[in-house]
Amino acid sequence: MNYVIIGNGVAGITSAFALRKRDGAARISVVSGESDYFFSRTALMYAFMDRMNLRDLEPFERKDYDAKRIERVRGWVTNLDASAHNLTLADGRQIAYDRLLLATGSFPNQAAWPGLEYVSSGVVNFVSLQDLEVCERLVPSTHRAVVAGGGLIGVELVECLAHHGVKVDFLVRESWYWPMALAKEEGELIAAHLRGHGIRLHLDDEIAEVSAGADGRVSKVRTIQGKDLPCQLLGICIGVRPAIDWLPGVKTPPALGRGILVTNDFRASLPDVWAAGDCAELPNAQVEQIWYSAQRQGELAAQSMLGDAVDYRPPLFYNSAKFFDIEYTTVGVAGPESFFYRFPGREISLRIMHRDSAVVGFNMLGSRWNHTWFERWILERRSLKEVMSQLHLSQFDVEFGRIPLDGARAAFQAAS
Ligand SMILES: Cc1cc2nc3c(=O)[nH]c(=O)nc-3n(C[C@H](O)[C@H](O)[C@H](O)COP(=O)(O)OP(=O)(O)OC[C@H]3O[C@@H](n4cnc5c(N)ncnc54)[C@H](O)[C@@H]3O)c2cc1C
């Protein structure tokens, strides 16, 4: 069997190793236009802040690929002919396959702000290794930067630039930071924290026009509120989309929606073609663009390619991140009602969301929590009262210090 995987991100590589585990004889190749070796995209910021070497972003030893006979092919795939079981790379090389996995991940959204077409340098994204290279090249000559887009990637780029001494204007189109994930109180907590780090956060504002200097490098951004923000670097962090732009033009395109349409066993609409990770769109229009889902999907797609019966159901949503110094843990979904508590005088808060008296989600800032407890309580449909009485069980305390929960419990008593 000749397995070919397009994309060496966490979905593609997990799949390659899972295939090898079960099939010692197969030929397995992984194609990537971005990099020779799998790296941790979520740690890109630590490389930019010089806290990790690029090589340290690679979760596996390079020799593991040879040991497991995983062939690595560097190049962009530009054509897919499913009737001939054949791929073509941008440089004309042909790759035959018996079974193909599309694990092409996400590409950053681009914008069409007036003036951008005249800018030849200084505009960056923060998604790929190539983006990192551009950022690292530009940062020594950058005194001021504008970052547009109030999500997770935007705040990471802001932190990296601030770390290098760049003055940053951070443009957030919404009324508070990241309303897609955070309620107003938490958004305001993060906003105050960013401002405390010297970030000039502009809410309810976005780019109206971009200007370039005589050398073609970005020189200024005008916002819709009429502010003129001088800059030598403009970061565009306005979301990502499944990396499928190249597929409508191939000889046999798979069915596409927002992503590559797949069934619950990750089969795409073409024979012997599967898709997994950020690029895949599951039934119910679900596109999961997070690390652990891509990893799990890669594992299960491999099982499906090996002939196992697979019926993927998206797990409870879980993510953790950091906004500068503030830890963030989120599990589950937003509920119609919630209990919110801000620890007095501290950048710590908890929000427990519930519906019909059962807990459905957690949004925790400023302290570390063991999310497996949250998942258990949600799945067991525990009441808010029970969860409040057991909350201490989910606190990590060894390294970070346990926050006392008495105040939160007293506030809960008073409110109920
Ligand atoms: C800065 C940043 C921070 C993040 N932080 C978090 C976080 O804290 N938590 C979290 O859960 N998620 C986070 N994510 C999202 C997470 O990284 C992704 O969900 C995950 O990496 C997706 O893995 P994947 O294997 O599906 O795709 P990817 O990692 O995107 O890999 C796909 C690969 O395929 C290549 N490719 C695409 N098209 C072609 C082609 N035609 N030919 C050849 N190669 C191709 C791409 O170049 C890429 O190398 C973050 C993402 C970014 C950018």
Coordinates of C-alpha atoms and ligand atoms in Angstrom, one line a residue:
M1 CA 0.0 0.0 0.0
N2 CA 1.3 3.5 -0.9
Y3 CA -0.1 6.1 1.5
V4 CA 0.5 9.8 0.7
I5 CA -0.3 12.6 3.1
I6 CA -0.4 16.3 2.1
G7 CA 0.6 18.4 5.1
N8 CA 3.1 17.6 7.8
G9 CA 1.2 19.4 10.6
V10 CA -0.1 17.6 13.7
A11 CA -2.9 15.9 11.8
G12 CA -0.7 14.7 8.9
I13 CA 2.2 13.5 11.1
T14 CA 0.0 11.8 13.7
S15 CA -1.7 10.0 10.9
A16 CA 1.7 8.9 9.3
F17 CA 3.0 7.5 12.6
A18 CA -0.4 5.8 13.3
L19 CA -0.3 4.2 9.8
R20 CA 3.2 2.9 10.4
K21 CA 2.3 1.4 13.7
R22 CA -0.2 -0.8 12.1
D23 CA 1.3 -1.4 8.6
G24 CA 5.0 -2.2 8.7
A25 CA 5.3 -2.8 5.0
A26 CA 3.5 0.2 3.5
R27 CA 5.2 3.1 1.7
I28 CA 4.3 6.3 3.6
S29 CA 5.1 9.8 2.3
V30 CA 4.3 13.2 3.8
V31 CA 4.4 16.2 1.5
S32 CA 4.7 19.8 2.8
G33 CA 5.3 23.1 1.1
E34 CA 6.1 24.7 4.4
S35 CA 8.8 22.7 6.2
D36 CA 11.0 19.6 6.1
Y37 CA 10.0 18.6 9.6
F38 CA 6.9 18.7 11.7
F39 CA 7.0 21.5 14.2
S40 CA 4.6 22.8 16.9
R41 CA 2.8 25.7 15.4
T42 CA 1.3 26.7 18.8
A43 CA 4.9 27.4 20.0
L44 CA 5.8 29.7 17.1
M45 CA 5.6 32.7 19.5
Y46 CA 8.3 31.2 21.8
A47 CA 10.7 31.0 18.8
F48 CA 9.9 34.7 17.9
M49 CA 10.6 35.7 21.5
D50 CA 13.9 33.7 21.4
R51 CA 12.8 31.5 24.3
M52 CA 13.1 28.4 22.1
N53 CA 15.3 27.5 19.1
L54 CA 13.5 26.6 15.9
R55 CA 14.8 23.1 16.3
D56 CA 13.2 22.8 19.7
L57 CA 9.8 23.4 18.1
E58 CA 10.1 19.9 16.5
P59 CA 8.3 17.4 18.8
F60 CA 10.2 14.4 17.2
E61 CA 13.8 13.6 16.7
R62 CA 14.7 14.0 13.0
K63 CA 16.0 10.4 12.9
D64 CA 12.6 9.1 13.9
Y65 CA 11.3 9.7 10.3
D66 CA 14.0 7.5 8.8
A67 CA 13.6 4.9 11.6
K68 CA 9.9 4.7 10.9
R69 CA 10.4 4.9 7.1
I70 CA 8.3 8.0 6.7
E71 CA 9.4 9.7 3.5
R72 CA 9.4 13.5 3.5
V73 CA 8.7 15.4 0.3
R74 CA 9.2 19.1 0.2
G75 CA 6.9 21.0 -2.2
W76 CA 3.5 22.4 -2.9
V77 CA 0.9 20.1 -4.3
T78 CA -0.9 21.9 -7.2
N79 CA -2.9 19.1 -8.8
L80 CA -4.9 16.1 -7.7
D81 CA -6.1 13.6 -10.2
A82 CA -8.2 11.1 -8.2
S83 CA -9.0 9.0 -11.3
A84 CA -5.3 8.4 -11.9
H85 CA -4.4 8.3 -8.2
N86 CA -1.8 11.0 -8.9
L87 CA -0.6 14.3 -7.5
T88 CA 1.5 17.0 -9.2
L89 CA 3.8 19.4 -7.3
A90 CA 4.5 23.0 -8.3
D91 CA 7.8 22.0 -9.8
G92 CA 6.3 19.3 -12.0
R93 CA 7.1 16.3 -9.9
Q94 CA 4.5 13.6 -9.9
I95 CA 3.5 11.5 -6.9
A96 CA 1.4 8.3 -7.2
Y97 CA -0.7 7.1 -4.3
D98 CA -3.1 4.3 -3.4
R99 CA -4.7 6.2 -0.5
L100 CA -4.4 9.9 0.1
L101 CA -4.9 12.1 3.2
L102 CA -5.5 15.8 2.8
A103 CA -4.2 17.5 6.0
T104 CA -3.4 20.9 4.6
G105 CA -4.4 22.9 7.7
S106 CA -5.2 26.6 7.7
F107 CA -4.1 29.6 5.8
P108 CA -4.4 33.2 7.3
N109 CA -7.3 35.4 6.1
Q110 CA -6.2 38.3 4.0
A111 CA -7.8 41.8 3.8
A112 CA -8.3 44.2 1.0
W113 CA -7.9 47.5 2.8
P114 CA -7.4 50.5 0.5
G115 CA -3.7 51.2 0.0
L116 CA -2.5 47.7 0.8
E117 CA -1.9 47.0 -2.9
Y118 CA 0.8 49.7 -2.9
V119 CA 2.7 48.2 0.1
S120 CA 5.5 45.9 -0.9
S121 CA 7.0 45.1 2.6
G122 CA 6.2 45.3 6.3
V123 CA 2.9 43.4 6.2
V124 CA 3.0 40.1 8.1
N125 CA 0.8 37.2 9.1
F126 CA 1.8 34.9 12.0
V127 CA 0.9 31.4 11.0
S128 CA 3.7 29.7 9.2
L129 CA 7.5 29.3 9.5
Q130 CA 7.8 31.7 6.6
D131 CA 5.8 34.3 8.5
L132 CA 8.1 33.8 11.5
E133 CA 11.2 34.4 9.2
V134 CA 9.7 37.6 7.8
C135 CA 8.8 38.9 11.3
E136 CA 12.3 38.1 12.6
R137 CA 13.9 39.9 9.6
L138 CA 11.7 43.0 10.1
V139 CA 11.6 43.4 13.9
P140 CA 15.1 45.0 14.3
S141 CA 14.0 47.9 12.0
T142 CA 10.6 48.3 13.6
H143 CA 9.9 50.9 16.2
R144 CA 6.1 50.9 15.9
A145 CA 3.7 48.2 14.8
V146 CA 0.0 47.9 14.2
V147 CA -1.7 44.5 14.8
A148 CA -5.2 44.1 13.5
G149 CA -7.5 41.4 14.8
G150 CA -8.5 40.7 18.3
G151 CA -8.1 36.9 18.7
L152 CA -5.5 34.5 20.0
I153 CA -3.0 34.8 17.2
G154 CA -3.2 38.6 17.3
V155 CA -2.4 38.8 21.0
E156 CA 0.5 36.4 20.6
L157 CA 2.0 38.6 17.8
V158 CA 1.4 41.7 20.0
E159 CA 3.3 40.0 22.9
C160 CA 6.2 39.0 20.7
L161 CA 6.6 42.5 19.3
A162 CA 6.3 44.1 22.7
H163 CA 9.0 41.6 23.9
H164 CA 11.3 43.0 21.3
G165 CA 10.7 46.6 22.4
V166 CA 8.3 47.5 19.6
K167 CA 5.5 50.0 20.5
V168 CA 2.3 48.3 19.5
D169 CA -1.2 49.6 18.5
F170 CA -3.6 46.7 18.7
L171 CA -6.8 47.2 16.7
V172 CA -9.8 45.2 17.9
R173 CA -13.0 45.7 15.8
E174 CA -15.3 44.6 18.7
S175 CA -16.3 46.5 21.9
W176 CA -14.1 44.2 24.0
Y177 CA -11.3 41.8 23.4
W178 CA -12.3 38.5 21.8
P179 CA -16.1 38.4 22.3
M180 CA -16.2 35.1 20.4
A181 CA -14.7 33.4 23.4
L182 CA -14.8 35.9 26.3
A183 CA -17.7 37.7 28.0
K184 CA -17.4 41.5 28.6
E185 CA -15.9 41.2 32.1
E186 CA -13.1 38.9 31.0
G187 CA -12.5 41.0 27.9
E188 CA -12.1 44.0 30.1
L189 CA -9.7 42.2 32.4
I190 CA -7.5 41.2 29.5
A191 CA -7.7 44.7 28.0
A192 CA -6.5 46.2 31.3
H193 CA -3.7 43.7 31.4
L194 CA -2.6 44.5 27.8
R195 CA -2.6 48.2 28.6
G196 CA -0.6 47.5 31.7
H197 CA 2.0 46.0 29.4
G198 CA 2.1 49.3 27.4
I199 CA 0.0 48.0 24.5
R200 CA -2.2 50.7 23.0
L201 CA -5.4 48.8 22.6
H202 CA -8.0 50.4 20.4
L203 CA -11.5 48.9 20.7
D204 CA -14.4 49.4 18.3
D205 CA -11.8 50.3 15.7
E206 CA -10.4 48.8 12.5
I207 CA -8.2 49.7 9.5
A208 CA -9.7 52.1 7.0
E209 CA -6.5 52.7 4.9
V210 CA -2.9 51.6 4.7
S211 CA 0.0 53.8 3.5
A212 CA 3.5 53.0 2.2
G213 CA 6.6 55.0 2.4
A214 CA 8.8 55.8 -0.7
D215 CA 10.6 52.5 -0.2
G216 CA 7.3 50.6 -0.4
R217 CA 7.3 49.6 3.3
V218 CA 4.2 50.1 5.3
S219 CA 4.4 53.5 7.0
K220 CA 1.0 54.3 8.4
V221 CA -2.5 53.0 9.1
R222 CA -5.6 55.2 9.3
T223 CA -8.4 53.7 11.3
I224 CA -12.2 54.1 10.8
Q225 CA -12.2 56.3 13.9
G226 CA -9.8 58.6 12.1
K227 CA -6.6 57.8 14.0
D228 CA -3.4 57.9 12.2
L229 CA -1.0 55.3 13.5
P230 CA 2.6 55.4 12.1
C231 CA 4.2 51.9 11.8
Q232 CA 6.9 50.0 10.1
L233 CA 5.1 46.7 10.5
L234 CA 1.5 45.7 10.1
G235 CA 0.3 42.4 11.5
I236 CA -2.8 40.9 9.9
C237 CA -4.4 38.5 12.4
I238 CA -8.0 38.4 11.2
G239 CA -8.6 34.7 11.5
V240 CA -7.6 31.6 9.5
R241 CA -9.5 29.6 6.9
P242 CA -9.1 25.9 5.8
A243 CA -6.2 25.7 3.3
I244 CA -8.3 24.6 0.3
D245 CA -7.8 27.6 -2.1
W246 CA -5.8 25.3 -4.4
L247 CA -8.4 22.6 -4.7
P248 CA -11.2 24.1 -6.9
G249 CA -8.6 24.3 -9.7
V250 CA -7.4 20.7 -9.6
K251 CA -8.4 18.0 -12.1
T252 CA -10.8 16.2 -9.7
P253 CA -11.7 18.6 -6.8
P254 CA -13.3 17.0 -3.8
A255 CA -16.6 18.4 -2.6
L256 CA -15.9 21.6 -0.7
G257 CA -17.8 23.8 1.8
R258 CA -15.9 26.0 4.2
G259 CA -13.4 23.1 4.3
I260 CA -13.0 19.7 2.6
L261 CA -16.4 18.0 3.2
V262 CA -15.9 14.7 5.0
T263 CA -18.1 12.0 6.6
N264 CA -17.6 11.0 10.3
D265 CA -14.9 8.6 9.1
F266 CA -13.0 11.4 7.4
R267 CA -13.7 10.2 3.9
A268 CA -13.8 13.0 1.3
S269 CA -16.1 12.8 -1.7
L270 CA -13.4 11.2 -3.9
P271 CA -12.5 7.5 -3.9
D272 CA -9.4 6.7 -1.7
V273 CA -9.2 10.3 -0.4
W274 CA -9.5 11.3 3.2
A275 CA -9.2 14.7 4.9
A276 CA -8.4 15.6 8.6
G277 CA -7.4 18.5 10.8
D278 CA -8.0 22.2 10.3
C279 CA -8.9 21.7 6.6
A280 CA -11.7 19.2 7.1
E281 CA -15.3 20.1 7.4
L282 CA -17.3 17.5 9.3
P283 CA -21.1 16.9 9.0
N284 CA -23.1 19.8 10.6
A285 CA -20.6 22.3 9.1
Q286 CA -18.2 21.7 11.9
V287 CA -14.6 22.9 11.3
E288 CA -12.3 22.4 14.3
Q289 CA -9.2 24.6 14.0
I290 CA -7.5 23.6 17.2
W291 CA -4.4 21.4 18.0
Y292 CA -5.9 18.5 20.0
S293 CA -8.7 18.1 17.5
A294 CA -6.3 18.0 14.6
Q295 CA -4.2 15.4 16.4
R296 CA -7.2 13.2 17.2
Q297 CA -8.6 13.5 13.7
G298 CA -5.2 12.5 12.2
E299 CA -5.2 9.4 14.4
L300 CA -8.7 8.4 13.5
A301 CA -8.3 9.2 9.8
A302 CA -5.3 6.7 9.7
Q303 CA -7.6 4.1 11.3
S304 CA -10.2 4.8 8.6
M305 CA -7.6 4.6 5.9
L306 CA -6.5 1.2 7.3
G307 CA -10.1 -0.1 6.9
D308 CA -11.4 0.3 10.5
A309 CA -14.9 1.5 11.2
V310 CA -14.6 5.0 12.5
D311 CA -17.3 7.3 13.8
Y312 CA -15.8 10.6 15.0
R313 CA -17.9 12.8 17.3
P314 CA -16.3 16.1 18.2
P315 CA -15.2 16.0 21.8
L316 CA -16.1 18.6 24.4
F317 CA -14.3 21.8 23.4
Y318 CA -11.1 22.4 25.4
N319 CA -8.4 24.9 24.9
S320 CA -5.8 26.7 27.0
A321 CA -3.7 29.7 26.2
K322 CA -2.0 32.7 27.7
F323 CA -2.7 36.4 27.3
F324 CA 0.7 37.8 28.2
D325 CA 0.9 36.6 31.9
I326 CA -2.8 35.6 32.2
E327 CA -3.5 31.9 32.0
Y328 CA -6.7 30.9 30.2
T329 CA -8.6 27.6 30.4
T330 CA -11.9 27.0 28.6
V331 CA -14.0 23.9 28.4
G332 CA -17.4 23.2 27.0
V333 CA -19.8 25.7 25.6
A334 CA -21.4 29.0 26.6
G335 CA -24.7 28.6 28.5
P336 CA -27.6 30.9 28.8
E337 CA -26.7 31.6 32.5
S338 CA -23.4 31.8 34.3
F339 CA -21.8 32.5 37.7
F340 CA -18.9 34.9 37.4
Y341 CA -16.5 35.9 40.1
R342 CA -13.5 38.2 39.9
F343 CA -11.0 37.8 42.7
P344 CA -10.7 41.2 44.4
G345 CA -7.6 43.1 43.4
R346 CA -6.3 40.3 41.2
E347 CA -6.2 39.4 37.5
I348 CA -8.1 36.2 38.2
S349 CA -11.6 35.3 37.4
L350 CA -13.8 32.3 37.0
R351 CA -17.0 31.8 35.0
I352 CA -19.1 28.7 35.2
M353 CA -21.8 28.5 32.6
H354 CA -25.0 26.4 33.0
R355 CA -28.3 25.5 31.4
D356 CA -31.3 23.9 33.0
S357 CA -29.3 23.7 36.3
A358 CA -26.5 21.6 34.7
V359 CA -23.0 23.0 34.2
V360 CA -22.1 23.2 30.5
G361 CA -18.9 25.2 30.3
F362 CA -16.0 26.9 32.1
N363 CA -14.0 30.1 31.3
M364 CA -11.2 30.6 33.7
L365 CA -8.6 33.3 33.7
G366 CA -5.4 34.0 35.7
S367 CA -5.0 30.6 37.4
R368 CA -4.3 27.0 36.3
W369 CA -7.0 24.4 36.3
N370 CA -7.1 20.7 35.5
H371 CA -9.6 20.6 32.7
T372 CA -10.3 16.9 33.0
W373 CA -12.4 17.7 36.1
F374 CA -14.4 20.3 34.2
E375 CA -15.0 17.7 31.4
R376 CA -16.2 15.2 33.9
W377 CA -18.6 17.6 35.6
I378 CA -20.1 18.7 32.3
L379 CA -20.5 15.1 31.0
E380 CA -22.0 14.1 34.4
R381 CA -24.4 17.1 34.1
R382 CA -23.4 18.2 37.6
S383 CA -25.3 21.2 39.1
L384 CA -23.5 24.5 39.7
K385 CA -23.9 24.0 43.4
E386 CA -22.1 20.7 43.3
V387 CA -19.3 22.1 41.1
M388 CA -18.8 25.1 43.4
S389 CA -18.4 22.8 46.4
Q390 CA -15.8 20.6 44.6
L391 CA -14.0 23.3 42.6
H392 CA -10.8 23.0 44.7
L393 CA -10.3 19.4 43.2
S394 CA -9.6 20.9 39.8
Q395 CA -7.0 23.4 41.0
F396 CA -3.3 22.8 40.2
D397 CA -1.4 23.9 43.2
V398 CA 2.1 22.5 43.0
E399 CA 3.9 25.1 41.0
F400 CA 1.5 28.0 40.9
G401 CA -0.1 28.3 44.3
R402 CA -3.7 27.5 45.0
I403 CA -6.0 30.5 44.9
P404 CA -8.4 30.5 47.9
L405 CA -11.9 29.9 46.9
D406 CA -13.7 31.2 50.0
G407 CA -14.6 34.5 48.4
A408 CA -16.0 32.9 45.3
R409 CA -18.0 30.4 47.4
A410 CA -19.4 33.2 49.5
A411 CA -20.4 35.2 46.4
F412 CA -22.1 32.1 45.0
Q413 CA -24.0 31.6 48.3
A414 CA -25.1 35.2 48.3
A415 CA -26.3 35.0 44.7
S416 CA -28.2 31.7 45.0
Ligands
LIG1 C1 0.2 31.3 16.1 C2 -0.7 30.1 16.4 C3 -1.1 29.8 17.7 C4 -2.0 28.7 17.9 N1 -2.2 28.4 19.2 C5 -3.1 27.4 19.5 C6 -3.4 27.1 20.8 O1 -3.0 27.7 21.8 N2 -4.3 26.0 21.0 C7 -4.8 25.3 19.9 O2 -5.5 24.3 20.2 N3 -4.5 25.6 18.7 C8 -3.7 26.7 18.4 N4 -3.4 27.0 17.1 C9 -4.1 26.2 16.0 C10 -3.3 24.9 15.7 O3 -1.9 25.2 15.5 C11 -3.9 24.2 14.5 O4 -5.2 23.8 14.8 C12 -3.1 23.0 14.1 O5 -1.7 23.2 13.9 C13 -3.7 22.4 12.8 O6 -2.9 21.3 12.4 P1 -3.1 20.7 11.0 O7 -2.2 19.5 10.9 O8 -4.5 20.5 10.6 O9 -2.6 21.8 10.0 P2 -1.3 22.7 9.9 O10 -0.5 22.7 11.1 O11 -1.7 24.0 9.3 O12 -0.4 21.9 8.8 C14 -0.8 21.8 7.5 C15 0.5 21.8 6.6 O13 0.1 21.5 5.2 C16 0.8 22.4 4.4 N5 0.1 22.5 3.1 C17 -1.1 23.2 2.9 N6 -1.4 23.1 1.6 C18 -0.4 22.4 1.0 C19 -0.2 22.0 -0.4 N7 -1.1 22.3 -1.4 N8 0.9 21.3 -0.7 C20 1.8 21.0 0.3 N9 1.7 21.4 1.6 C21 0.5 22.0 1.9 C22 0.9 23.7 5.2 O14 1.9 24.6 4.6 C23 1.2 23.2 6.6 O15 2.6 22.9 6.7 C24 -2.5 28.1 16.8 C25 -2.2 28.4 15.5 C26 -1.3 29.5 15.3 C27 -1.0 29.8 13.8

